[in-house]
Short mmCIF file of C-alpha atoms in Angstrom, two decimals:
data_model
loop_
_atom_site.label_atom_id
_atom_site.label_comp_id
_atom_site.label_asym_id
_atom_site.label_seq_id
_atom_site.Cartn_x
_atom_site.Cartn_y
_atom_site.Cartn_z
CA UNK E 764 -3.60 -28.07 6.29
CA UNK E 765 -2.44 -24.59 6.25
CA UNK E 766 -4.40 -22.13 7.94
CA UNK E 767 -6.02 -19.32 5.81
CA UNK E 768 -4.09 -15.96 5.96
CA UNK E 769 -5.97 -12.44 6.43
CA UNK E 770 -4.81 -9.71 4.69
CA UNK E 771 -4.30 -6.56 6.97
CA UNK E 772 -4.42 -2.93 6.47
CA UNK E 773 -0.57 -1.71 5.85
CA UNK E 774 -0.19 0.45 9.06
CA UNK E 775 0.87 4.15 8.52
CA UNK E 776 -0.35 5.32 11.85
CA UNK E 777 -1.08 8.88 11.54
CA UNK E 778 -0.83 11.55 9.41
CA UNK E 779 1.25 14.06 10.87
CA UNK E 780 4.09 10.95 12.24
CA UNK E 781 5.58 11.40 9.14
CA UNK E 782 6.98 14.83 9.85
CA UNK E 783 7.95 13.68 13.83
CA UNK E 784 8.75 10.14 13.49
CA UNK E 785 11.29 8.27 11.25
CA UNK E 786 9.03 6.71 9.19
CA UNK E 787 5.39 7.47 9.32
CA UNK E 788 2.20 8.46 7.39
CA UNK E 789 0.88 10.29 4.52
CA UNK E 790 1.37 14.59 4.82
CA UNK E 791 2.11 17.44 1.56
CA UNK E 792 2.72 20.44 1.40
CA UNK E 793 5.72 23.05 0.79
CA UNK E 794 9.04 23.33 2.79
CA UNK E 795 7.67 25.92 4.60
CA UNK E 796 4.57 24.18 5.67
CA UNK E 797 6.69 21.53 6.82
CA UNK E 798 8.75 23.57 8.88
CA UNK E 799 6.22 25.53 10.74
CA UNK E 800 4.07 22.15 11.84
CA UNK E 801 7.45 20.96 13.21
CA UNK E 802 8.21 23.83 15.51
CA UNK E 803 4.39 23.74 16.02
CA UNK E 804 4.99 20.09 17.57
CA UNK E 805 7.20 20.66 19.21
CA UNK E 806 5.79 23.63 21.08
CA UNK E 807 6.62 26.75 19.31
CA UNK E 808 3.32 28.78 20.33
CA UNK E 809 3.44 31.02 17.90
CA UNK E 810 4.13 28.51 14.65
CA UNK E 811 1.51 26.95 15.62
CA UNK E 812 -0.80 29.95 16.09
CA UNK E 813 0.32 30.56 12.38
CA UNK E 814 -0.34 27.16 10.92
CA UNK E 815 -3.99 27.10 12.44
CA UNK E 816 -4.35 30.49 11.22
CA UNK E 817 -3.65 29.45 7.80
CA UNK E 818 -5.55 26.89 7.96
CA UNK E 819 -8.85 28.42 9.24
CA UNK E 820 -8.21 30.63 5.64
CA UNK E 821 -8.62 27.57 4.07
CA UNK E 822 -5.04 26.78 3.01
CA UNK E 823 -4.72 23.06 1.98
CA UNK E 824 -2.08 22.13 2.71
CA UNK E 825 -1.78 23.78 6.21
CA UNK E 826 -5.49 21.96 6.80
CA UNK E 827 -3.85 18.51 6.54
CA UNK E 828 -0.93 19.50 8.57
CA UNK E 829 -2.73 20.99 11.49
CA UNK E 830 -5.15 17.51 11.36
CA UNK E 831 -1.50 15.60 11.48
CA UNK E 832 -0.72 17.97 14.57
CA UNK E 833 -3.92 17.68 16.30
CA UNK E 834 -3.53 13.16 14.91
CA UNK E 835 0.63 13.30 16.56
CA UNK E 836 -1.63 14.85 19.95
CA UNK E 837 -4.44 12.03 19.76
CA UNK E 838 -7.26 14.70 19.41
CA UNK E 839 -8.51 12.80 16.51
CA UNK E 840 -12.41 14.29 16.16
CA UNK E 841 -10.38 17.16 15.37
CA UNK E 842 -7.85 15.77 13.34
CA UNK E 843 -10.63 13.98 11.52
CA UNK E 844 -12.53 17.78 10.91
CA UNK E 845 -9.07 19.42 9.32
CA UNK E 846 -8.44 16.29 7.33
CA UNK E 847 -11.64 16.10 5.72
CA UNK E 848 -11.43 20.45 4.74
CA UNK E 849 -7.77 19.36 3.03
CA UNK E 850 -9.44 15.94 1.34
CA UNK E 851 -12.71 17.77 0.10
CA UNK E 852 -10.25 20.18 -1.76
CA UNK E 853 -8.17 17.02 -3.10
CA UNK E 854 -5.44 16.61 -1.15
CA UNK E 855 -4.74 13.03 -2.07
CA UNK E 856 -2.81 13.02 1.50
CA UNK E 857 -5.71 14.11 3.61
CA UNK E 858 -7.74 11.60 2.11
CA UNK E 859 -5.89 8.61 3.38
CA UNK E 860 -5.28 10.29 6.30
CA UNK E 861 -8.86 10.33 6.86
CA UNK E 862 -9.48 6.34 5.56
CA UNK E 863 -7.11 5.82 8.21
CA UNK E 864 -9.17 7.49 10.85
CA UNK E 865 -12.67 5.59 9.34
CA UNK E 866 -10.44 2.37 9.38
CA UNK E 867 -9.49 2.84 12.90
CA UNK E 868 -12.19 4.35 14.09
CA UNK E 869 -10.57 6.69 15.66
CA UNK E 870 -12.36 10.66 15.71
CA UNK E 871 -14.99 8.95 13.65
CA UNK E 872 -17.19 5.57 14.33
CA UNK E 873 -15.62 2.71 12.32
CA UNK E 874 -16.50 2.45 8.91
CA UNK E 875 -15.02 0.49 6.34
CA UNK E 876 -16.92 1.70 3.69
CA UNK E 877 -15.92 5.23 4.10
CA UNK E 878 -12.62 4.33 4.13
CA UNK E 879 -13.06 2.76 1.18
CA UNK E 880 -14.19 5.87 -0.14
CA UNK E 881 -11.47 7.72 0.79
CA UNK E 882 -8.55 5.10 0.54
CA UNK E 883 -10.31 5.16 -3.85
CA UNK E 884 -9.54 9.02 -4.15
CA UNK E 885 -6.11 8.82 -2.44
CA UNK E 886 -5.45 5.59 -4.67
CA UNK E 887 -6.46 7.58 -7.65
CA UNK E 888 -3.73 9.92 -7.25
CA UNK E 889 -0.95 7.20 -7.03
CA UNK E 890 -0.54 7.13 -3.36
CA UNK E 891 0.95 3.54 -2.64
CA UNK E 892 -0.50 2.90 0.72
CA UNK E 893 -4.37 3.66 -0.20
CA UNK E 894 -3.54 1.57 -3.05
CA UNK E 895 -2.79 -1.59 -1.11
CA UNK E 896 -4.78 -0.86 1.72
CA UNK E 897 -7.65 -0.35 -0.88
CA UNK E 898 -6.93 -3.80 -2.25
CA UNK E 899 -6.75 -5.13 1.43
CA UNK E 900 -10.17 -4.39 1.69
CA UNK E 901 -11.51 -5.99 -1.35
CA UNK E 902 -9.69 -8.97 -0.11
CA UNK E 903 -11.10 -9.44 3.27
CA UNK E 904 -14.97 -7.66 1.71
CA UNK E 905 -14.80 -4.32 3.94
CA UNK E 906 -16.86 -1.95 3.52
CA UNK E 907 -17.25 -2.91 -0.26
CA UNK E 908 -18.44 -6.53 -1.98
CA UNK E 909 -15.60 -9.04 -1.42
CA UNK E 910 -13.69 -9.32 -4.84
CA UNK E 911 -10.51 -10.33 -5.57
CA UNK E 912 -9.76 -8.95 -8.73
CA UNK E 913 -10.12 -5.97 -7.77
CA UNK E 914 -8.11 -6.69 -4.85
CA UNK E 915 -4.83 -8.01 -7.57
CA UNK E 916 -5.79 -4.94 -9.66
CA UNK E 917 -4.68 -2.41 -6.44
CA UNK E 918 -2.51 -4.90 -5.19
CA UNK E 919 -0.42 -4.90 -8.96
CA UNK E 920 -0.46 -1.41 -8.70
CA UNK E 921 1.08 -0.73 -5.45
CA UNK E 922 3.63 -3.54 -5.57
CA UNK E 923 4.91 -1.76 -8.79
CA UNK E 924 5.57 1.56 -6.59
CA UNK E 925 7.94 -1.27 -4.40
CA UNK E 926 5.82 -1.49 -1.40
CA UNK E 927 6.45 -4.35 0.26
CA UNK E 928 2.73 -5.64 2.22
CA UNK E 929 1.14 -5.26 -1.46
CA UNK E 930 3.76 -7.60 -2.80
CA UNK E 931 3.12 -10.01 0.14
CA UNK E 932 -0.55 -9.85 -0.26
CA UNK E 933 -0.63 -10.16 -3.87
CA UNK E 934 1.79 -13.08 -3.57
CA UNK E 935 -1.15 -14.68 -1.17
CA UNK E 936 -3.50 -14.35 -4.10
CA UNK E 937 -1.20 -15.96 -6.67
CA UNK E 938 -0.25 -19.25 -3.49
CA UNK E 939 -4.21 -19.60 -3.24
CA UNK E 940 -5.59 -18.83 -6.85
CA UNK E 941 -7.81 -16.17 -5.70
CA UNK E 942 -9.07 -14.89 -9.15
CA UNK E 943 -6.29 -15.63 -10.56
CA UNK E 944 -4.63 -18.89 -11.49
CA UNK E 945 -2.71 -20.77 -8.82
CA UNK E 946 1.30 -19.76 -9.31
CA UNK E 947 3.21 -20.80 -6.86
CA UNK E 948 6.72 -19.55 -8.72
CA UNK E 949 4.62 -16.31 -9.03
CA UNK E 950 3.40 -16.60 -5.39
CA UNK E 951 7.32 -17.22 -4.16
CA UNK E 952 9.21 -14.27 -5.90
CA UNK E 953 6.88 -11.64 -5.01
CA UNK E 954 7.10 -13.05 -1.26
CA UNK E 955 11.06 -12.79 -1.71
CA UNK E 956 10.76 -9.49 -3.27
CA UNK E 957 8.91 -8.70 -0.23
CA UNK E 958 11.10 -9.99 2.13
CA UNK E 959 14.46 -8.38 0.08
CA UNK E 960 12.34 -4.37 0.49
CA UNK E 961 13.64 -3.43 4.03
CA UNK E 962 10.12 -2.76 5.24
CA UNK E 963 8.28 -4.17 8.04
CA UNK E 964 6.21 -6.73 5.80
CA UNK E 965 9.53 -9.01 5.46
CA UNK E 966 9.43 -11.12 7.84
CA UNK E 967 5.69 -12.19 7.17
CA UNK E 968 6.84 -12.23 3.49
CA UNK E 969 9.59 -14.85 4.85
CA UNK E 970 7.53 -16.93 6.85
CA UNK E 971 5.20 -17.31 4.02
CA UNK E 972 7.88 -18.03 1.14
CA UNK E 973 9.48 -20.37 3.18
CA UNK E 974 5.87 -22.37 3.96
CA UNK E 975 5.51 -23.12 0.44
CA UNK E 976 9.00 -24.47 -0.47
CA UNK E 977 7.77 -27.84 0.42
CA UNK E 978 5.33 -27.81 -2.64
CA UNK E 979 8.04 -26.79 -5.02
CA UNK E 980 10.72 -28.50 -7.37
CA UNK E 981 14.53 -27.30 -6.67
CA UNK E 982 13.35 -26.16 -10.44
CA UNK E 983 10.55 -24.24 -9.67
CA UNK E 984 12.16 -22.64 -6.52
CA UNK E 985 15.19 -21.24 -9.18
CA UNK E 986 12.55 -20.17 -11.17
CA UNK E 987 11.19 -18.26 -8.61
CA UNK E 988 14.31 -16.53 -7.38
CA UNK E 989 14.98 -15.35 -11.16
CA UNK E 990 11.50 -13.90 -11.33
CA UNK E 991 12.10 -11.71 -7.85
CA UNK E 992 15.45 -10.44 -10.18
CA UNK E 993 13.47 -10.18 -12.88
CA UNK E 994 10.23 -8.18 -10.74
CA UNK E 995 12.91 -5.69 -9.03
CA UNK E 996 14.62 -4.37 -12.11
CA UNK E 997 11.49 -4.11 -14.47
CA UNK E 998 8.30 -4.04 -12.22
CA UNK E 999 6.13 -6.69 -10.89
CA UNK E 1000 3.28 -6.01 -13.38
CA UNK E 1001 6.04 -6.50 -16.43
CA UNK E 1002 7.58 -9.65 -15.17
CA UNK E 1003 5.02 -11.30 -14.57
CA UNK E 1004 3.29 -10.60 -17.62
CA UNK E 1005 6.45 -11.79 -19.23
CA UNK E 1006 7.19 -14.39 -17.52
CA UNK E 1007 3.09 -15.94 -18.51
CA UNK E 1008 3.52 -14.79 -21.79
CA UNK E 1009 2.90 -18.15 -24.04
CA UNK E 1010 6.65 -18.63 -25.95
CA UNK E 1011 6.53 -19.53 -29.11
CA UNK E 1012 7.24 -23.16 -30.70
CA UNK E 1013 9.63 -22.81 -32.96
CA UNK E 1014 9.42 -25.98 -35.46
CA UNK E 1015 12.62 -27.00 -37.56
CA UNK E 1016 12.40 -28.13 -40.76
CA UNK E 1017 14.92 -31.29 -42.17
CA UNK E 1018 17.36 -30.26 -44.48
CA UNK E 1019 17.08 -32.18 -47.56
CA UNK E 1020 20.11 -33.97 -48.32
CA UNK E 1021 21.45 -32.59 -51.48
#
């Protein structure tokens, strides 16, 4: 017997890695925001006098950044203070920023259910990682009432921005029939659409397409790969709604012999 999976958070670390590292977490802002927290990390004095100025006058954007500065430097209750001035003003970026922090328990004392809060209002505003870290926790019941539907719904919706853990996860929901019927075509294109996105969710995406090849007709398993074609050029949410749409029976009448 196969052992039950857990879903996991998608890690995006912290917010202000996105501006220092190669691939990193959620910050916004203008060009010239962007620029100054750079120098400011690394160690221009006076950009970063200037972005904490600006964002003791209650400048957004420059609130989120300095919390990613003070996040990149580990002082997290501080990051965790900046964050929540830029969220409170709607800063869909802050606000998963600061999920992450509740999530991690890391400035703050761990507490799914304020991430959950905050992951909702970043997931409102169509950012893809509260969205699937939103479902995550609907999935595994934290900080909010276990439900997977509501875990597919966020799920659906970030695997149709292309991120890769959200198609994996949702593909788990399809393999088990959590809340929705047990597909197993379903369950093994959106694990190889997983595994084809280039992000670090492939090779659990791999490992889990390749566990349930053994259940499936050489059939079903070409049905599957057409359905990853068919979920990268239109969306997952459109393919599969296709691809369970009932076709219709199309009846022939006889010719009568003249």
């Amino acid at each position: 017997m196969r052992k039950s999976k857990q879903f996991s958070i998608s890690i995006t670390v912290s917010a202000a890695l996105i501006l220092f590292s190669a691939n990193a977490f959620a910050i916004s802002g203008g060009d010239a925001v962007k620029q100054l927290s750079s120098q400011a990390y690394n160690g221009d004095a006076a950009s970063l006098q200037t972005l904490k100025q600006d964002a003791m006058n209650g400048d957004a954007a420059s609130e989120n950044w300095y919390g990613g500065y003070l996040d990149a430097k580990k002082d997290y209750a501080q990051a965790a203070m900046w964050y929540r001035k830029a969220a409170d003003q709607g800063v869909a970026n802050a606000q998963i920023n600061l999920a992450m922090l509740y999530a991690n328990g890391q400035g703050v004392a761990q507490d799914y259910a304020q991430a959950a809060v905050w992951y909702k209002k970043a997931a409102d505003h169509g950012v893809v990682d509260a969205q699937s870290n939103l479902g995550v926790l609907y999935a595994n019941g934290q900080g909010v009432t276990q439900d997977y539907a509501q875990a597919a719904a966020w799920f659906r919706k970030a695997a149709d921005q292309g991120d890769g853990q959200a198609q994996n996860d949702l593909g788990l929901l399809y393999e088990k029939g959590e809340s929705i019927p047990q597909n197993h075509i379903i369950a093994y294109a959106l694990y190889n659409l997983s595994a084809s996105n280039g992000r670090s969710s492939n090779n659990t995406a791999l490992t889990n397409r390749d566990a349930i090849v053994p259940l499936m007709s050489e059939a079903q398993i070409k049905a599957g790969q057409g359905l990853a074609q068919e979920m990268a050029a239109n969306g997952v949410t459109a393919a599969i709604g296709n691809y369970l749409m009932p076709r219709k029976k199309i009846t022939y009448q006889k010719r009568k012999h003249q």
